[in-house]
Coordinates of C-alpha atoms in Angstrom, one line a residue:
M276 CA 71.0 -23.0 151.4
A277 CA 68.6 -20.8 149.4
Q278 CA 69.5 -22.7 146.3
T279 CA 68.7 -26.0 148.0
S280 CA 65.3 -24.9 149.1
H281 CA 64.6 -23.5 145.7
T282 CA 65.5 -26.9 144.1
V283 CA 63.3 -28.7 146.6
S284 CA 60.3 -26.5 145.9
R285 CA 60.8 -27.0 142.2
T286 CA 61.0 -30.7 142.6
T287 CA 57.9 -30.9 144.8
S288 CA 56.1 -28.8 142.2
R289 CA 57.3 -31.1 139.5
T290 CA 56.1 -34.2 141.3
L291 CA 52.7 -32.6 141.7
R292 CA 52.5 -31.7 138.1
H293 CA 53.4 -35.3 137.2
L294 CA 50.5 -36.6 139.3
L295 CA 48.1 -34.1 137.8
A296 CA 49.3 -34.9 134.3
S297 CA 48.9 -38.7 134.9
A298 CA 45.4 -38.1 136.3
A299 CA 44.5 -36.0 133.2
A300 CA 45.8 -38.7 131.0
V301 CA 43.6 -41.3 132.6
V302 CA 40.6 -39.1 132.3
A303 CA 41.4 -38.3 128.7
L304 CA 41.8 -42.0 127.8
T305 CA 38.6 -42.9 129.5
A306 CA 36.8 -40.3 127.5
G307 CA 38.4 -41.6 124.3
V308 CA 40.4 -38.4 123.8
S309 CA 44.1 -38.3 122.8
A310 CA 46.3 -37.7 125.9
H311 CA 49.1 -35.8 124.3
A312 CA 49.4 -33.4 127.2
A313 CA 51.2 -35.9 129.4
P314 CA 55.0 -35.3 129.6
L315 CA 57.3 -37.3 127.4
D316 CA 58.9 -40.3 129.1
V317 CA 62.3 -38.5 129.3
E318 CA 65.5 -40.4 129.7
K319 CA 67.0 -37.9 132.1
E320 CA 64.9 -35.8 134.5
Q321 CA 67.5 -33.7 136.2
L322 CA 69.5 -31.4 133.9
K323 CA 72.2 -28.8 134.5
L324 CA 72.3 -26.1 131.7
G325 CA 74.9 -23.4 131.3
F326 CA 74.6 -19.8 130.2
I327 CA 76.5 -16.5 130.0
K328 CA 75.0 -13.5 131.8
L329 CA 73.4 -11.8 128.8
T330 CA 69.8 -10.7 128.1
D331 CA 69.4 -13.3 125.4
M332 CA 69.6 -16.2 127.9
A333 CA 66.0 -15.2 128.6
P334 CA 64.3 -18.3 127.2
L335 CA 66.2 -20.5 129.7
A336 CA 65.3 -18.3 132.7
I337 CA 61.6 -18.0 131.6
A338 CA 61.3 -21.8 131.0
V339 CA 62.4 -22.2 134.7
E340 CA 60.5 -19.4 136.2
K341 CA 57.2 -20.1 134.4
G342 CA 57.4 -23.9 135.0
F343 CA 57.7 -24.8 131.3
F344 CA 60.5 -27.2 132.0
E345 CA 58.5 -28.7 134.9
D346 CA 55.6 -29.2 132.6
E347 CA 57.9 -31.5 130.5
G348 CA 58.9 -33.6 133.5
L349 CA 62.3 -31.8 133.8
S350 CA 64.1 -30.5 136.9
V351 CA 66.5 -27.9 135.5
T352 CA 69.3 -26.1 137.2
L353 CA 70.8 -23.1 135.4
E354 CA 74.4 -22.3 136.0
P355 CA 76.3 -19.2 134.8
Q356 CA 79.7 -19.8 133.2
A357 CA 82.8 -17.7 133.4
N358 CA 83.3 -17.4 129.6
W359 CA 82.3 -19.0 126.3
K360 CA 85.3 -21.4 126.2
V361 CA 84.6 -22.8 129.7
L362 CA 80.9 -23.2 128.8
L363 CA 81.7 -25.2 125.6
D364 CA 84.3 -27.3 127.4
R365 CA 81.9 -28.2 130.1
V366 CA 79.2 -29.2 127.6
I367 CA 81.7 -31.4 125.8
S368 CA 82.9 -33.0 129.1
G369 CA 79.3 -33.7 130.2
E370 CA 79.5 -31.5 133.2
L371 CA 76.6 -29.6 131.6
D372 CA 73.8 -31.3 129.7
G373 CA 73.5 -28.3 127.3
A374 CA 73.9 -24.6 127.1
H375 CA 73.1 -21.2 125.7
M376 CA 75.7 -20.9 123.0
L377 CA 77.0 -18.5 120.4
A378 CA 75.5 -19.5 117.0
G379 CA 79.0 -20.1 115.7
Q380 CA 80.1 -22.4 118.5
P381 CA 78.5 -25.6 117.4
L382 CA 79.7 -25.0 113.9
G383 CA 83.2 -24.1 114.9
A384 CA 83.5 -27.1 117.2
T385 CA 82.1 -29.5 114.7
I386 CA 84.5 -28.4 111.9
G387 CA 87.4 -28.4 114.4
F388 CA 88.2 -24.6 114.7
G389 CA 89.5 -24.5 118.3
T390 CA 88.1 -27.3 120.4
K391 CA 86.9 -30.3 118.2
A392 CA 83.6 -31.8 119.1
H393 CA 80.3 -32.6 117.3
I394 CA 77.8 -30.2 118.7
V395 CA 74.2 -29.9 117.4
T396 CA 71.4 -27.4 117.9
A397 CA 67.6 -27.9 117.4
F398 CA 66.7 -24.4 118.8
S399 CA 67.6 -20.9 117.8
M400 CA 67.3 -18.7 121.0
D401 CA 66.8 -15.3 119.5
L402 CA 67.3 -12.7 116.7
N403 CA 69.4 -9.5 117.0
G404 CA 70.4 -8.2 120.5
N405 CA 73.9 -6.9 119.9
G406 CA 75.5 -3.5 119.4
I407 CA 78.9 -1.9 118.7
T408 CA 80.0 0.7 121.3
L409 CA 82.9 3.2 121.0
S410 CA 84.7 5.2 123.6
N411 CA 83.5 8.8 124.1
D412 CA 86.8 10.1 122.6
V413 CA 86.6 8.0 119.5
W414 CA 82.9 8.9 119.1
Q415 CA 83.6 12.6 119.2
K416 CA 86.2 12.3 116.5
M417 CA 84.0 10.0 114.4
K418 CA 80.9 12.1 114.9
A419 CA 82.3 14.9 112.7
N420 CA 82.1 12.5 109.8
V421 CA 78.5 11.3 110.5
P422 CA 75.6 13.1 108.6
K423 CA 72.9 14.8 110.8
G424 CA 69.2 14.8 110.3
A425 CA 66.8 17.8 110.5
D426 CA 66.7 17.3 114.3
G427 CA 70.4 17.6 114.6
K428 CA 70.9 14.0 115.6
P429 CA 73.1 11.5 113.8
V430 CA 71.5 9.7 110.8
H431 CA 71.3 6.0 111.4
P432 CA 72.6 3.5 110.5
I433 CA 76.0 4.9 111.2
K434 CA 78.5 3.4 108.8
A435 CA 82.0 2.5 109.5
D436 CA 83.2 4.8 106.7
A437 CA 83.0 7.6 109.4
L438 CA 85.4 5.6 111.6
K439 CA 88.0 5.0 108.9
P440 CA 89.7 8.4 109.1
V441 CA 89.8 8.1 112.9
I442 CA 91.6 4.8 112.7
A443 CA 94.0 6.3 110.1
Q444 CA 94.8 9.1 112.6
Y445 CA 95.5 6.6 115.4
K446 CA 97.8 4.7 113.1
A447 CA 99.7 7.9 112.1
E448 CA 100.2 8.5 115.8
G449 CA 101.6 5.0 116.3
K450 CA 98.6 3.8 118.3
P451 CA 97.1 0.4 117.5
F452 CA 93.3 0.6 117.3
N453 CA 92.2 -2.1 119.7
M454 CA 88.6 -3.4 119.8
G455 CA 86.9 -6.1 121.9
M456 CA 84.6 -9.0 120.9
V457 CA 83.5 -11.9 123.0
F458 CA 84.9 -15.0 121.2
P459 CA 86.5 -15.9 117.8
V460 CA 83.4 -17.7 116.6
S461 CA 80.9 -15.3 118.1
T462 CA 78.2 -13.4 116.2
H463 CA 79.8 -10.3 117.7
N464 CA 83.2 -11.0 116.0
Y465 CA 81.6 -11.5 112.6
E466 CA 79.2 -8.6 112.9
L467 CA 82.0 -6.2 114.0
R468 CA 84.1 -7.5 111.1
Y469 CA 81.2 -7.1 108.7
W470 CA 80.6 -3.5 109.8
L471 CA 84.2 -2.5 109.7
A472 CA 84.8 -4.2 106.3
S473 CA 81.7 -2.5 104.8
G474 CA 83.4 0.8 105.6
G475 CA 86.7 -0.2 104.0
I476 CA 88.4 -1.1 107.3
N477 CA 90.3 -4.4 107.3
P478 CA 89.6 -6.3 110.6
G479 CA 92.4 -8.9 109.9
F480 CA 92.7 -12.5 109.0
Y481 CA 93.3 -15.8 110.8
S482 CA 95.6 -18.5 109.5
P483 CA 96.5 -22.1 110.6
T484 CA 99.6 -20.8 112.2
D485 CA 98.3 -17.4 113.6
V486 CA 94.9 -17.6 115.3
S487 CA 95.0 -14.0 116.6
G488 CA 92.8 -12.8 113.7
Q489 CA 94.9 -9.7 113.4
I490 CA 96.9 -10.5 110.2
G491 CA 96.9 -7.4 108.0
A492 CA 94.4 -5.6 110.3
D493 CA 93.6 -1.9 110.4
A494 CA 91.6 -2.6 113.7
L495 CA 92.9 -5.2 116.1
L496 CA 90.2 -7.4 117.5
S497 CA 90.7 -9.5 120.6
V498 CA 88.5 -11.4 123.1
T499 CA 87.0 -9.7 126.2
P500 CA 84.3 -11.5 128.3
P501 CA 81.0 -9.6 127.9
P502 CA 80.6 -8.4 131.5
Q503 CA 84.1 -6.9 131.5
M504 CA 83.6 -4.9 128.3
P505 CA 82.6 -1.6 129.9
A506 CA 85.5 -1.7 132.5
T507 CA 88.0 -2.6 129.8
L508 CA 86.7 0.3 127.7
E509 CA 86.9 2.7 130.6
A510 CA 90.5 1.6 131.3
G511 CA 91.4 2.6 127.8
T512 CA 92.7 -0.9 126.9
I513 CA 90.2 -1.0 124.0
Y514 CA 88.6 1.8 122.0
G515 CA 85.4 0.0 121.3
Y516 CA 83.6 -3.4 121.4
S517 CA 80.9 -5.6 120.0
V518 CA 78.7 -7.3 122.6
G519 CA 75.2 -8.3 123.6
E520 CA 73.0 -6.5 126.1
P521 CA 73.0 -5.2 128.7
W522 CA 76.7 -4.3 128.2
N523 CA 76.2 -1.6 125.5
Q524 CA 73.5 0.2 127.5
Q525 CA 75.8 -0.1 130.6
A526 CA 78.3 2.0 128.8
V527 CA 75.6 4.7 128.2
M528 CA 74.5 4.5 131.8
K529 CA 78.1 4.9 133.1
G530 CA 78.8 7.7 130.6
I531 CA 81.9 6.0 129.3
G532 CA 80.9 5.1 125.7
V533 CA 78.4 5.5 122.9
P534 CA 76.7 2.5 121.1
V535 CA 76.9 3.6 117.4
I536 CA 75.0 0.8 115.7
T537 CA 72.9 -2.3 116.6
D538 CA 73.3 -5.6 114.8
T539 CA 69.8 -5.4 113.4
E540 CA 71.1 -2.4 111.4
I541 CA 74.1 -4.5 110.2
W542 CA 72.0 -7.6 109.3
K543 CA 68.3 -7.2 109.9
N544 CA 66.9 -10.0 112.0
N545 CA 70.1 -11.9 112.3
P546 CA 70.2 -15.2 114.4
E547 CA 72.2 -14.7 117.6
K548 CA 72.3 -17.5 120.1
V549 CA 71.4 -21.2 120.0
F550 CA 70.8 -24.0 122.5
G551 CA 73.6 -26.5 122.0
V552 CA 74.2 -30.1 123.1
T553 CA 76.7 -32.8 122.0
D554 CA 75.5 -35.1 119.3
E555 CA 76.2 -38.0 121.6
W556 CA 73.9 -36.5 124.3
A557 CA 71.2 -35.8 121.8
S558 CA 71.4 -39.5 120.6
K559 CA 71.3 -40.9 124.1
N560 CA 68.5 -38.6 125.3
P561 CA 66.1 -38.0 122.3
K562 CA 63.0 -37.5 124.4
T563 CA 64.8 -35.3 126.9
H564 CA 66.1 -33.2 124.0
L565 CA 62.5 -32.9 122.6
A566 CA 61.2 -31.9 126.0
V567 CA 63.8 -29.2 126.4
V568 CA 63.0 -27.8 123.0
K569 CA 59.3 -27.8 123.8
A570 CA 59.9 -25.8 127.0
L571 CA 62.1 -23.3 125.2
I572 CA 59.6 -22.8 122.4
R573 CA 57.0 -22.0 125.0
A574 CA 59.3 -19.6 126.8
A575 CA 60.1 -17.8 123.5
Q576 CA 56.4 -17.5 122.8
W577 CA 55.8 -16.0 126.2
L578 CA 58.6 -13.4 125.7
D579 CA 57.1 -12.1 122.4
E580 CA 53.3 -12.7 122.9
N581 CA 50.8 -9.8 122.9
N582 CA 53.3 -7.4 121.3
N583 CA 56.0 -7.9 124.0
A584 CA 53.4 -7.4 126.8
N585 CA 55.5 -9.7 129.1
R586 CA 58.8 -7.9 128.7
A587 CA 58.6 -5.8 131.9
E588 CA 58.1 -9.0 133.9
A589 CA 60.9 -10.6 132.0
V590 CA 63.2 -7.7 132.9
K591 CA 62.6 -8.2 136.6
I592 CA 63.4 -11.9 136.2
L593 CA 66.6 -11.3 134.3
A594 CA 67.8 -8.7 136.8
K595 CA 68.0 -11.4 139.5
S596 CA 71.5 -12.2 140.5
E597 CA 71.2 -15.8 139.5
Y598 CA 70.5 -14.8 135.9
V599 CA 71.9 -11.6 134.3
G600 CA 72.3 -9.7 137.5
A601 CA 72.4 -6.2 136.0
D602 CA 70.3 -3.2 137.0
A603 CA 66.7 -3.7 135.7
K604 CA 66.8 -0.2 134.2
V605 CA 69.8 -1.1 132.1
I606 CA 68.2 -4.3 130.9
A607 CA 64.9 -2.6 130.2
N608 CA 66.6 0.0 128.0
S609 CA 66.8 -2.5 125.1
M610 CA 64.6 -5.4 126.2
T611 CA 61.4 -3.3 126.1
G612 CA 61.8 -2.1 122.5
T613 CA 64.0 1.0 122.7
F614 CA 67.7 1.5 122.5
E615 CA 69.8 4.4 123.7
Y616 CA 72.7 5.5 121.5
E617 CA 74.4 8.7 122.6
K618 CA 73.2 9.7 126.1
G619 CA 69.6 11.1 125.7
D620 CA 69.3 9.8 122.1
K621 CA 66.8 7.0 122.8
R622 CA 65.1 5.6 119.8
D623 CA 62.4 3.0 119.2
V624 CA 63.9 -0.3 118.1
P625 CA 61.0 -2.7 118.6
D626 CA 62.9 -5.7 117.2
F627 CA 66.1 -5.2 119.1
N628 CA 65.3 -8.5 121.0
V629 CA 63.2 -11.0 119.1
F630 CA 62.6 -14.4 120.7
F631 CA 59.8 -16.0 118.7
R632 CA 58.3 -13.9 115.8
Y633 CA 59.8 -14.2 112.3
N634 CA 60.4 -17.9 113.0
A635 CA 63.2 -16.8 115.3
T636 CA 63.4 -20.2 117.1
Y637 CA 63.7 -22.4 113.9
P638 CA 67.3 -23.5 113.2
F639 CA 67.6 -22.5 109.5
Y640 CA 70.4 -24.1 107.5
S641 CA 71.0 -20.8 105.7
D642 CA 71.9 -19.2 109.1
A643 CA 74.5 -21.9 109.7
V644 CA 75.8 -21.4 106.1
W645 CA 76.2 -17.6 106.7
Y646 CA 78.4 -18.2 109.8
L647 CA 80.5 -20.7 107.8
T648 CA 81.0 -18.1 105.1
Q649 CA 82.3 -15.6 107.6
M650 CA 84.7 -18.3 109.0
R651 CA 85.9 -18.8 105.5
R652 CA 86.0 -15.1 104.7
W653 CA 88.4 -14.3 107.6
G654 CA 90.6 -17.5 107.3
Q655 CA 89.2 -19.6 110.2
I656 CA 88.4 -22.0 107.3
A657 CA 91.8 -22.0 105.7
E658 CA 91.0 -23.7 102.3
A659 CA 88.2 -23.2 99.7
K660 CA 85.2 -25.4 100.1
P661 CA 82.5 -26.3 97.5
D662 CA 78.9 -25.1 98.1
S663 CA 77.9 -28.7 98.9
W664 CA 80.3 -28.7 101.9
Y665 CA 78.5 -25.7 103.4
D666 CA 75.1 -27.4 103.0
Q667 CA 76.3 -30.7 104.5
T668 CA 78.0 -29.0 107.4
A669 CA 74.9 -27.1 108.2
R670 CA 72.9 -30.3 108.2
N671 CA 75.4 -32.0 110.5
V672 CA 74.8 -29.3 113.1
Y673 CA 71.4 -27.7 112.7
K674 CA 68.4 -30.1 113.4
P675 CA 65.1 -28.5 112.3
D676 CA 63.5 -32.0 112.2
I677 CA 63.8 -32.2 116.0
Y678 CA 62.5 -28.7 116.3
L679 CA 59.4 -29.5 114.2
Q680 CA 58.8 -32.6 116.3
A681 CA 58.7 -30.5 119.4
A682 CA 56.5 -27.9 117.7
K683 CA 54.1 -30.6 116.5
L684 CA 53.6 -31.9 120.0
L685 CA 52.9 -28.4 121.3
V686 CA 50.3 -27.8 118.6
E687 CA 48.6 -31.1 119.4
E688 CA 48.6 -30.1 123.1
G689 CA 47.0 -26.8 122.3
K690 CA 50.1 -24.9 123.6
A691 CA 51.1 -23.4 120.2
K692 CA 49.5 -22.4 116.9
E693 CA 50.1 -24.4 113.8
A694 CA 50.5 -21.2 111.8
D695 CA 53.5 -20.1 113.8
F696 CA 55.9 -22.7 112.4
P697 CA 57.5 -23.1 108.9
W698 CA 56.5 -26.7 108.3
K699 CA 57.3 -26.7 104.6
S700 CA 60.6 -24.9 104.8
D701 CA 63.6 -26.6 103.1
G702 CA 65.7 -25.0 105.8
Y703 CA 66.8 -22.1 103.7
K704 CA 65.4 -18.5 103.9
P705 CA 64.8 -16.5 100.7
V706 CA 67.6 -14.3 99.4
D707 CA 68.4 -11.9 102.2
N708 CA 68.8 -8.2 101.3
G709 CA 69.0 -7.0 104.9
F710 CA 72.7 -6.2 105.1
I711 CA 74.2 -2.8 105.7
D712 CA 76.4 -3.0 102.6
G713 CA 73.5 -4.0 100.3
I714 CA 75.1 -7.3 99.2
P715 CA 72.4 -9.9 98.9
Y716 CA 72.9 -13.3 100.6
D717 CA 71.7 -16.6 99.1
G718 CA 72.4 -19.5 101.4
H719 CA 72.4 -21.9 98.5
K720 CA 75.4 -20.1 96.9
P721 CA 77.9 -19.3 99.6
N722 CA 80.9 -19.0 97.2
D723 CA 79.1 -16.5 95.1
Y724 CA 78.3 -14.5 98.2
L725 CA 82.0 -14.5 99.3
A726 CA 83.1 -13.4 95.8
K727 CA 81.0 -10.2 96.2
Q728 CA 82.8 -9.1 99.4
P729 CA 85.4 -6.4 98.8
I730 CA 87.5 -7.4 101.8
G731 CA 88.0 -11.1 102.7
L732 CA 89.1 -14.4 101.3
K733 CA 87.4 -15.7 98.2
G734 CA 87.9 -18.4 95.6
D735 CA 91.1 -20.3 96.3
Q736 CA 92.7 -17.6 98.3
K737 CA 94.4 -18.4 101.6
V738 CA 96.7 -16.7 104.1
E739 CA 100.4 -17.7 104.1
G740 CA 103.2 -16.0 105.8
G741 CA 101.0 -13.1 106.8
Q742 CA 99.9 -12.5 103.3
V743 CA 96.7 -13.3 101.2
V744 CA 97.8 -15.5 98.3
G745 CA 96.1 -17.2 95.4
G746 CA 93.0 -16.3 93.6

């Protein structure tokens, strides 16, 4: 019943906004002034959008709570989903108009890894926001291998080299080293693999006949839904995990684990989630799509403006049961620019969650290409592909042209600053040197990048019969 009244009040407010916008348009036209502030003539006013209960769904929640969707003539219902597969399936079936997605999901679906469907994104939801947490017992063993600073605290970033002898010990004792990640095409999977491999730990391969991702693995990675990570760790089923917030900080609060590294330490300012819709939906509803992107850009601006001045309010909103539903203190631990590693070791990490600055919302082709390199590196893309294939696939999925149309409208309406958008970008970032292993990444040369990785498929290599073959 509460949901119904909430919807009614939103709809009433939306109608009032429509009337006011129409009146403003008439006044503006009469005065000979451009009336760009009127909402787009959207094809579909009522939308149902999906999300997973994670801090980085924030732009969706803020766009609802601050009336940004309403300003665009949209009545939006947000609906939490059980897991990433259900979320994707419901977008494909049309039960959801669009959703908060893992950056790898539109790419994986479009190339046919798992569920085959053409998904596109015109909006990157955030940068950073993840961590890798280990059980207290594993951390104590690993800690002996971690250098200490003058203050006696571990020196960050903590490298996976320190974990390698611990995994070797478990193996000698006949215990598989199990770790959790949220989905096979998730940032968390690729970041965890990147971190492990940078320390000489093989996280395993996929093949067309074995999609476990555990072929030849030193550490066995498997899927665990984000909210279940802490309980699964506490039960001893896994020894560590890679997940978004608030589930790393939850382990600290519960005293069951230690986050050892954040993803911004693995890959500085990495893209994390995107807003995804089917290509068919985008084609049928181009103005609605633009309106959604406009609202999300405004929400992202609000989240980062004035040096994160709105984050405390955002934490209260996200703590609501209809959104993330976690304790506000747990969400605030990372959302407000700090991050707690070992209990009591809270450090400033001002960019742990980035929603707008650094062109966070622009869907760069080079980001898409990086995810595709990791799919190839670990065998999710079974065969070698030329550099041109990576570029074309990125262009099939990422839609910066739609993003810039939305940004242009916001600038014309006085709701955004022209200087805040990369109008002249070719969709590729400069060579990126922000990785923990020091290997530079040039999105224009994905095969060169793969060739530099000490662990992973490169060239014409593929996985056959549980072995890496070819060269």
